[in-house]
PDB file of C-alpha atoms in Angstrom:
ATOM      1  CA  UNK A  60      -9.064 -18.783  -5.110  1.00 66.00           C
ATOM      2  CA  UNK A  61     -12.084 -16.581  -4.881  1.00 82.00           C
ATOM      3  CA  UNK A  62     -10.868 -13.712  -2.705  1.00 90.00           C
ATOM      4  CA  UNK A  63     -12.772 -10.449  -2.625  1.00 95.00           C
ATOM      5  CA  UNK A  64     -10.429  -7.662  -3.659  1.00 96.00           C
ATOM      6  CA  UNK A  65     -11.139  -3.874  -2.954  1.00 97.00           C
ATOM      7  CA  UNK A  66      -9.551  -0.608  -3.633  1.00 97.00           C
ATOM      8  CA  UNK A  67      -9.950   2.032  -0.901  1.00 97.00           C
ATOM      9  CA  UNK A  68      -9.124   5.659  -0.936  1.00 97.00           C
ATOM     10  CA  UNK A  69      -8.561   7.376   2.522  1.00 97.00           C
ATOM     11  CA  UNK A  70      -6.196   8.556   5.227  1.00 97.00           C
ATOM     12  CA  UNK A  71      -3.682   6.851   7.556  1.00 97.00           C
ATOM     13  CA  UNK A  72      -5.519   6.945  11.122  1.00 97.00           C
ATOM     14  CA  UNK A  73      -2.681   5.341  13.256  1.00 97.00           C
ATOM     15  CA  UNK A  74       1.080   5.069  13.201  1.00 97.00           C
ATOM     16  CA  UNK A  75       2.354   2.143  11.223  1.00 96.00           C
ATOM     17  CA  UNK A  76       3.320  -0.666  13.420  1.00 96.00           C
ATOM     18  CA  UNK A  77       6.173  -2.844  11.972  1.00 96.00           C
ATOM     19  CA  UNK A  78       7.261  -6.222  13.342  1.00 95.00           C
ATOM     20  CA  UNK A  79       9.168  -9.232  12.496  1.00 92.00           C
ATOM     21  CA  UNK A  80       7.133 -12.519  13.039  1.00 88.00           C
ATOM     22  CA  UNK A  81       7.535 -16.205  12.392  1.00 89.00           C
ATOM     23  CA  UNK A  82       5.564 -15.847   9.191  1.00 86.00           C
ATOM     24  CA  UNK A  83       7.497 -12.732   7.953  1.00 89.00           C
ATOM     25  CA  UNK A  84       7.605  -9.202   8.596  1.00 93.00           C
ATOM     26  CA  UNK A  85       4.367  -7.274   8.796  1.00 96.00           C
ATOM     27  CA  UNK A  86       3.343  -3.645   8.985  1.00 97.00           C
ATOM     28  CA  UNK A  87      -0.261  -2.746  10.220  1.00 97.00           C
ATOM     29  CA  UNK A  88      -2.093   0.499  10.551  1.00 98.00           C
ATOM     30  CA  UNK A  89      -5.674   1.736  10.680  1.00 97.00           C
ATOM     31  CA  UNK A  90      -7.081   3.328   7.656  1.00 97.00           C
ATOM     32  CA  UNK A  91      -9.967   5.809   7.671  1.00 97.00           C
ATOM     33  CA  UNK A  92     -12.197   6.061   4.616  1.00 97.00           C
ATOM     34  CA  UNK A  93     -14.734   8.947   4.594  1.00 95.00           C
ATOM     35  CA  UNK A  94     -17.412   9.435   1.871  1.00 92.00           C
ATOM     36  CA  UNK A  95     -17.719  12.953   0.473  1.00 90.00           C
ATOM     37  CA  UNK A  96     -20.803  14.141  -1.330  1.00 91.00           C
ATOM     38  CA  UNK A  97     -21.895  17.243  -2.856  1.00 91.00           C
ATOM     39  CA  UNK A  98     -25.000  18.870  -1.104  1.00 91.00           C
ATOM     40  CA  UNK A  99     -26.957  20.768  -3.686  1.00 93.00           C
ATOM     41  CA  UNK A 100     -29.188  22.343  -1.192  1.00 93.00           C
ATOM     42  CA  UNK A 101     -26.498  23.981   0.930  1.00 93.00           C
ATOM     43  CA  UNK A 102     -23.902  24.093  -2.034  1.00 92.00           C
ATOM     44  CA  UNK A 103     -21.110  22.520   0.001  1.00 94.00           C
ATOM     45  CA  UNK A 104     -19.242  19.231   0.233  1.00 91.00           C
ATOM     46  CA  UNK A 105     -20.369  17.160   3.157  1.00 93.00           C
ATOM     47  CA  UNK A 106     -18.726  14.199   4.806  1.00 93.00           C
ATOM     48  CA  UNK A 107     -20.505  10.982   5.307  1.00 92.00           C
ATOM     49  CA  UNK A 108     -19.631   8.453   8.069  1.00 94.00           C
ATOM     50  CA  UNK A 109     -16.203   7.218   8.189  1.00 96.00           C
ATOM     51  CA  UNK A 110     -15.347   3.507   8.072  1.00 95.00           C
ATOM     52  CA  UNK A 111     -12.113   2.231   9.517  1.00 96.00           C
ATOM     53  CA  UNK A 112     -10.028  -0.803   8.386  1.00 97.00           C
ATOM     54  CA  UNK A 113      -7.013  -2.572   9.729  1.00 97.00           C
ATOM     55  CA  UNK A 114      -4.513  -2.904   6.950  1.00 98.00           C
ATOM     56  CA  UNK A 115      -1.739  -5.467   7.057  1.00 97.00           C
ATOM     57  CA  UNK A 116       1.102  -5.448   4.503  1.00 97.00           C
ATOM     58  CA  UNK A 117       3.624  -8.314   4.494  1.00 96.00           C
ATOM     59  CA  UNK A 118       7.296  -8.676   3.651  1.00 93.00           C
ATOM     60  CA  UNK A 119       8.865  -5.977   1.531  1.00 93.00           C
ATOM     61  CA  UNK A 120       5.499  -4.166   1.061  1.00 95.00           C
ATOM     62  CA  UNK A 121       5.330  -3.769   4.859  1.00 95.00           C
ATOM     63  CA  UNK A 122       8.898  -2.652   5.292  1.00 94.00           C
ATOM     64  CA  UNK A 123       8.533  -0.048   2.423  1.00 94.00           C
ATOM     65  CA  UNK A 124       5.176   1.030   3.946  1.00 95.00           C
ATOM     66  CA  UNK A 125       6.692   1.481   7.391  1.00 94.00           C
ATOM     67  CA  UNK A 126       9.553   3.583   5.942  1.00 93.00           C
ATOM     68  CA  UNK A 127       7.167   5.779   3.767  1.00 94.00           C
ATOM     69  CA  UNK A 128       3.908   6.464   5.543  1.00 95.00           C
ATOM     70  CA  UNK A 129       2.835   8.674   8.388  1.00 95.00           C
ATOM     71  CA  UNK A 130      -0.352   9.443  10.224  1.00 97.00           C
ATOM     72  CA  UNK A 131      -2.785  11.581   8.175  1.00 96.00           C
ATOM     73  CA  UNK A 132      -1.309  10.841   4.773  1.00 97.00           C
ATOM     74  CA  UNK A 133      -3.795  10.061   1.930  1.00 97.00           C
ATOM     75  CA  UNK A 134      -3.266   6.658   0.445  1.00 97.00           C
ATOM     76  CA  UNK A 135      -4.796   4.268  -2.109  1.00 97.00           C
ATOM     77  CA  UNK A 136      -4.920   0.663  -0.692  1.00 98.00           C
ATOM     78  CA  UNK A 137      -5.691  -2.318  -2.845  1.00 98.00           C
ATOM     79  CA  UNK A 138      -5.963  -5.791  -1.242  1.00 97.00           C
ATOM     80  CA  UNK A 139      -8.028  -8.764  -0.033  1.00 97.00           C
ATOM     81  CA  UNK A 140     -11.146  -8.009   2.155  1.00 97.00           C
ATOM     82  CA  UNK A 141     -11.243 -10.042   5.311  1.00 95.00           C
ATOM     83  CA  UNK A 142     -14.435  -9.820   7.540  1.00 95.00           C
ATOM     84  CA  UNK A 143     -14.205 -11.414  10.881  1.00 93.00           C
ATOM     85  CA  UNK A 144     -16.491 -11.435  13.954  1.00 93.00           C
ATOM     86  CA  UNK A 145     -15.171 -11.673  17.572  1.00 91.00           C
ATOM     87  CA  UNK A 146     -16.588 -11.504  21.014  1.00 90.00           C
ATOM     88  CA  UNK A 147     -15.351  -8.755  23.232  1.00 86.00           C
ATOM     89  CA  UNK A 148     -16.714  -7.746  26.594  1.00 88.00           C
ATOM     90  CA  UNK A 149     -19.642 -10.078  26.047  1.00 91.00           C
ATOM     91  CA  UNK A 150     -20.613  -8.449  22.741  1.00 93.00           C
ATOM     92  CA  UNK A 151     -20.179  -9.760  19.149  1.00 94.00           C
ATOM     93  CA  UNK A 152     -18.208  -7.269  17.066  1.00 91.00           C
ATOM     94  CA  UNK A 153     -17.461  -7.192  13.391  1.00 92.00           C
ATOM     95  CA  UNK A 154     -13.883  -6.176  12.148  1.00 92.00           C
ATOM     96  CA  UNK A 155     -13.007  -5.482   8.588  1.00 95.00           C
ATOM     97  CA  UNK A 156      -9.376  -6.074   7.594  1.00 96.00           C
ATOM     98  CA  UNK A 157      -7.414  -5.521   4.383  1.00 98.00           C
ATOM     99  CA  UNK A 158      -4.601  -7.725   3.387  1.00 97.00           C
ATOM    100  CA  UNK A 159      -2.726  -5.179   1.300  1.00 98.00           C
ATOM    101  CA  UNK A 160      -1.409  -6.156  -2.125  1.00 97.00           C
ATOM    102  CA  UNK A 161      -0.543  -2.618  -3.221  1.00 97.00           C
ATOM    103  CA  UNK A 162      -0.391   0.681  -1.450  1.00 97.00           C
ATOM    104  CA  UNK A 163       0.427   4.130  -2.710  1.00 96.00           C
ATOM    105  CA  UNK A 164       0.131   7.891  -2.021  1.00 96.00           C
ATOM    106  CA  UNK A 165      -3.091   9.418  -3.370  1.00 96.00           C
ATOM    107  CA  UNK A 166      -1.570  11.754  -5.850  1.00 95.00           C
ATOM    108  CA  UNK A 167      -4.879  13.719  -6.337  1.00 94.00           C
ATOM    109  CA  UNK A 168      -4.085  15.327  -3.025  1.00 94.00           C
ATOM    110  CA  UNK A 169      -0.373  15.845  -3.160  1.00 92.00           C
ATOM    111  CA  UNK A 170       3.012  14.853  -4.718  1.00 92.00           C
ATOM    112  CA  UNK A 171       5.401  11.870  -3.779  1.00 90.00           C
ATOM    113  CA  UNK A 172       8.902  11.110  -4.711  1.00 89.00           C
ATOM    114  CA  UNK A 173       9.471   7.399  -5.412  1.00 88.00           C
ATOM    115  CA  UNK A 174      12.811   5.662  -4.614  1.00 87.00           C
ATOM    116  CA  UNK A 175      13.332   2.076  -5.523  1.00 87.00           C
ATOM    117  CA  UNK A 176      14.312  -0.125  -2.529  1.00 78.00           C
ATOM    118  CA  UNK A 177      17.535  -2.132  -3.043  1.00 75.00           C
ATOM    119  CA  UNK A 178      16.771  -5.688  -2.417  1.00 67.00           C
ATOM    120  CA  UNK A 179      19.124  -7.414   0.149  1.00 60.00           C
ATOM    121  CA  UNK A 180      18.225 -11.015  -0.186  1.00 55.00           C
ATOM    122  CA  UNK A 181      18.307 -13.146  -3.260  1.00 49.00           C
ATOM    123  CA  UNK A 182      15.997 -15.881  -4.702  1.00 51.00           C
ATOM    124  CA  UNK A 183      16.507 -19.361  -3.696  1.00 55.00           C
ATOM    125  CA  UNK A 184      19.160 -20.888  -5.974  1.00 53.00           C
ATOM    126  CA  UNK A 185      20.175 -17.501  -7.411  1.00 48.00           C
ATOM    127  CA  UNK A 186      23.614 -16.312  -7.180  1.00 50.00           C
ATOM    128  CA  UNK A 187      24.009 -12.544  -6.226  1.00 45.00           C
ATOM    129  CA  UNK A 188      26.192 -10.703  -8.728  1.00 44.00           C
ATOM    130  CA  UNK A 189      29.293  -8.812  -7.543  1.00 45.00           C
ATOM    131  CA  UNK A 190      28.248  -5.605  -5.759  1.00 45.00           C
ATOM    132  CA  UNK A 191      24.701  -6.673  -5.286  1.00 44.00           C
ATOM    133  CA  UNK A 192      22.891  -4.922  -2.358  1.00 44.00           C
ATOM    134  CA  UNK A 193      24.738  -1.677  -3.168  1.00 43.00           C
ATOM    135  CA  UNK A 194      21.708  -0.022  -4.649  1.00 43.00           C
ATOM    136  CA  UNK A 195      21.508  -1.792  -7.977  1.00 42.00           C
ATOM    137  CA  UNK A 196      18.375  -3.433  -9.187  1.00 39.00           C
ATOM    138  CA  UNK A 197      19.800  -6.637 -10.627  1.00 38.00           C
ATOM    139  CA  UNK A 198      17.750  -9.044  -8.466  1.00 39.00           C
ATOM    140  CA  UNK A 199      14.420  -7.747  -7.404  1.00 37.00           C
ATOM    141  CA  UNK A 200      11.383  -9.632  -6.023  1.00 40.00           C
ATOM    142  CA  UNK A 201       9.641  -9.441  -9.333  1.00 39.00           C
ATOM    143  CA  UNK A 202      12.283 -11.287 -11.102  1.00 37.00           C
ATOM    144  CA  UNK A 203      15.726 -10.533 -12.704  1.00 40.00           C
ATOM    145  CA  UNK A 204      16.260  -6.915 -12.917  1.00 43.00           C
ATOM    146  CA  UNK A 205      16.704  -5.118 -16.201  1.00 41.00           C
ATOM    147  CA  UNK A 206      19.729  -2.936 -15.701  1.00 43.00           C
ATOM    148  CA  UNK A 207      21.924  -2.133 -18.709  1.00 44.00           C
ATOM    149  CA  UNK A 208      25.666  -2.557 -18.593  1.00 47.00           C
ATOM    150  CA  UNK A 209      26.103   1.284 -18.091  1.00 50.00           C
ATOM    151  CA  UNK A 210      23.828   1.004 -15.020  1.00 51.00           C
ATOM    152  CA  UNK A 211      20.838   3.001 -16.406  1.00 53.00           C
ATOM    153  CA  UNK A 212      17.283   1.738 -16.071  1.00 53.00           C
ATOM    154  CA  UNK A 213      16.010   0.841 -19.640  1.00 51.00           C
ATOM    155  CA  UNK A 214      12.420   1.533 -18.601  1.00 52.00           C
ATOM    156  CA  UNK A 215      13.151   4.978 -17.469  1.00 54.00           C
ATOM    157  CA  UNK A 216      15.207   5.604 -20.678  1.00 54.00           C
ATOM    158  CA  UNK A 217      12.288   4.238 -22.910  1.00 51.00           C
ATOM    159  CA  UNK A 218       9.869   6.439 -20.970  1.00 50.00           C
ATOM    160  CA  UNK A 219      12.030   9.465 -21.478  1.00 51.00           C
ATOM    161  CA  UNK A 220      12.121   8.731 -25.213  1.00 52.00           C
ATOM    162  CA  UNK A 221       8.325   8.502 -25.419  1.00 50.00           C
ATOM    163  CA  UNK A 222       7.995  11.891 -23.749  1.00 49.00           C
ATOM    164  CA  UNK A 223      10.799  13.724 -25.553  1.00 51.00           C
ATOM    165  CA  UNK A 224      10.351  12.373 -29.172  1.00 47.00           C
ATOM    166  CA  UNK A 225       8.451  15.008 -31.237  1.00 49.00           C
TER     167      UNK A 225
END
C-alpha cells in the first residue's frame, strides 16, 4: 500500500476523546504544529503559522494515549496522512487527519516516565499462562513476551549491562 506517512512535532490542542466503537476503541484529539524560525534581524525566535491536525489512534495505542496525554503536552506523532474535503455551511473545506502509528512525548522539552501496559486479552488460539493479566508481559500485542523465569525483563538487563560494563 502506498500510504503517505508523516512525523509531526507539536502540542496537544484539545482533550483526548476516547470511545469504544464497532471497529474498536479509538482516541482522538487535535494537534497543533507551529513552525519556529530564528529571525536574524531581530535576534529572536519567531513563530510561524500554526497547522492543526486531527489525530486518531486505534486499539491499545488509543487506550494508552488517553491514559497518558493531556492538553498542552508536547508530542511526536508518526502516522498515515489523510486529506479529505467536506462541504460545511455551503463552503468546501479541507481537513488533514493523521491515523497514528506511534505517539510519544517530545523529550527535547521535558521528561517522561514509561510504564508498560499489561495486556488483558490474548491472541486468537493462544492460551493465557497462569497469572496472566497480573502485570506480567508474557503475551503482548507484538508477540510472545520475553520474560525470564525470575520475572526480570531480559532487554532491561541487557541494556543495563551495556551501560555498566567498563
